[in-house]
CSV table of C-alpha atoms in Angstrom, one decimal:
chain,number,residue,atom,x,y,z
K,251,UNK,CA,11.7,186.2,64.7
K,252,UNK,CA,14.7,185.0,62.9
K,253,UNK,CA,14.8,181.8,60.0
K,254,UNK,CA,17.4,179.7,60.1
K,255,UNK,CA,17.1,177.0,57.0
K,256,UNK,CA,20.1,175.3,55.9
K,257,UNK,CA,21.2,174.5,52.8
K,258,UNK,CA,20.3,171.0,53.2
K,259,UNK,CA,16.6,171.7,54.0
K,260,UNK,CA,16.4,174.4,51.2
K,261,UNK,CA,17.4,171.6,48.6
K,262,UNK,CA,14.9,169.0,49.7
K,263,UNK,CA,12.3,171.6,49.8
K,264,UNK,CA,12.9,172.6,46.2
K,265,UNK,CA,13.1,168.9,45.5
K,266,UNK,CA,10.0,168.2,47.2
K,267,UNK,CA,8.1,171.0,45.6
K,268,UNK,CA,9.5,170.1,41.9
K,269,UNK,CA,8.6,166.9,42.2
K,270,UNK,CA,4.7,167.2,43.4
K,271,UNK,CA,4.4,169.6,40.7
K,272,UNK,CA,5.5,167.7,38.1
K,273,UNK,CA,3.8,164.3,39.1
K,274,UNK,CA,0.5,165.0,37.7
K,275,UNK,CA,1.6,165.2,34.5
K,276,UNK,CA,2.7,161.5,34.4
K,277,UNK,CA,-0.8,160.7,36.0
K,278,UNK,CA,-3.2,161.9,33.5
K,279,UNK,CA,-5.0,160.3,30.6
K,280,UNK,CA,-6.0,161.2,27.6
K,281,UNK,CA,-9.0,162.9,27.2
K,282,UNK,CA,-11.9,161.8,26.3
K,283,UNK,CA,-14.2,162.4,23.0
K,284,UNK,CA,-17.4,161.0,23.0
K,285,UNK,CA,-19.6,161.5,19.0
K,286,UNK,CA,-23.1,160.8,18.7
K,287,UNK,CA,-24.5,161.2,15.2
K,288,UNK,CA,-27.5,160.2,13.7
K,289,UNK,CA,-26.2,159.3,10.3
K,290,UNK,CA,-24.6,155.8,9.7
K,291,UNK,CA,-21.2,154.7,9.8
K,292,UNK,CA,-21.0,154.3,5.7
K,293,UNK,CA,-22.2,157.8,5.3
K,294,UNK,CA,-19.4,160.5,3.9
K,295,UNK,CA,-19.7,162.6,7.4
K,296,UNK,CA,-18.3,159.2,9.2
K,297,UNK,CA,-15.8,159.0,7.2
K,298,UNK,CA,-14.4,162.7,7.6
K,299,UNK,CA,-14.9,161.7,11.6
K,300,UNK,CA,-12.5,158.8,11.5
K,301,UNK,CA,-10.2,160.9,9.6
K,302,UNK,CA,-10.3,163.7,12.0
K,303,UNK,CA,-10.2,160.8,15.2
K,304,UNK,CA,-6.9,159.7,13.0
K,305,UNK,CA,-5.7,163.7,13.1
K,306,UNK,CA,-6.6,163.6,16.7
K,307,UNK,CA,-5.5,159.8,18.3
K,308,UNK,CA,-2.2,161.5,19.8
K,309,UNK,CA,-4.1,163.4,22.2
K,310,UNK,CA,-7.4,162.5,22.7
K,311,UNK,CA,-9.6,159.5,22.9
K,312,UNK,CA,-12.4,159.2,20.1
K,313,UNK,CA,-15.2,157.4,20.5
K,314,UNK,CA,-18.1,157.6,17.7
K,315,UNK,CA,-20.9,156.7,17.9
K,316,UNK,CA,-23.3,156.7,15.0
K,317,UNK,CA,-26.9,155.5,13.8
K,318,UNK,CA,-28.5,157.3,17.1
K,319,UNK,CA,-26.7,153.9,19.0
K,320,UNK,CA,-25.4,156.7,22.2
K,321,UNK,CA,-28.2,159.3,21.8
K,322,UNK,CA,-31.3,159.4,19.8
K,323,UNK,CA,-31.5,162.6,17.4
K,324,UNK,CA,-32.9,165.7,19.1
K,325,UNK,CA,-31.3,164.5,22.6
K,326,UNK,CA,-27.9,165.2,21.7
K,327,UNK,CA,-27.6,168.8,22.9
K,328,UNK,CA,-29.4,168.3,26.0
K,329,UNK,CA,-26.6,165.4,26.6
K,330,UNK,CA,-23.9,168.3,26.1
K,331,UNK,CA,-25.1,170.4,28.5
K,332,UNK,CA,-25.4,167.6,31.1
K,333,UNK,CA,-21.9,166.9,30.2
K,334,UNK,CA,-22.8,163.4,29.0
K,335,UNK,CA,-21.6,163.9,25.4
K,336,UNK,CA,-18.4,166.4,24.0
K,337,UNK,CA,-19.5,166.1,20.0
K,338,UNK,CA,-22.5,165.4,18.2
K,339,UNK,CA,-23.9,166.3,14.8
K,340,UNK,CA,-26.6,168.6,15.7
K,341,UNK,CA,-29.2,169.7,13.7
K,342,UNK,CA,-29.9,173.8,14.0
K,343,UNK,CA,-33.2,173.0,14.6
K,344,UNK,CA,-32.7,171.0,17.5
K,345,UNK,CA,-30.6,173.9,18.9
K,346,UNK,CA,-33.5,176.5,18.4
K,347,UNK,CA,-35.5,174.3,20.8
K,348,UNK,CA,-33.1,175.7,23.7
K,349,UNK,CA,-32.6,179.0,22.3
K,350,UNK,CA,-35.4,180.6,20.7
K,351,UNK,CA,-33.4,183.2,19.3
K,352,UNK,CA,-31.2,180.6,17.2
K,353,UNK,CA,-34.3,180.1,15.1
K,354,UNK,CA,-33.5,182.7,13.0
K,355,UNK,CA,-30.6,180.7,11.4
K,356,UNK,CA,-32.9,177.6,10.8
K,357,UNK,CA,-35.3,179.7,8.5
């Protein structure tokens, strides 16, 4: 069994391929991160927040979300593992509630 490919089909197969690889790059967004906090939007920690969202706006989407409007405190973590929320402010205690063993850092 012998291949004959020409020059011609050669290049448009390169060109082909090149181009579907780079395509998706043009096609995605930028990703998204969602921040539930308890704590208010005048308090000090939402103000280090917008400063990091500032640090971060070139590539990534921040959304915060604070005064338990997105999650109420406790229900945060369980919203992270459900994929449902990338950040919160969570409190150690409210980890130890999923992992028993964390409770030694809460004492």
């Amino acid at each position: 069994m012998t291949l004959n490919a020409t020059r011609r089909q050669f290049l448009v197969g390169t060109a082909l391929v090149a181009s579907a690889t780079a395509f998706p790059a043009f096609a995605q967004d930028k990703p998204k991160l969602r921040f539930s906090a308890v704590f208010s939007e005048q308090d000090i920690r939402a103000e280090m927040m917008k400063k990091f969202a500032d640090a971060i706006k070139d590539d990534f989407t921040f959304e915060g979300y604070y005064g338990g409007n997105l999650f109420k405190q406790g229900t945060e973590l369980v919203a992270m593992q459900r994929g449902n929320l990338e950040m919160g402010n969570i409190a150690p205690q409210d980890v130890s509630k999923q992992i028993p063993a964390w409770s030694i850092v809460t004492a």
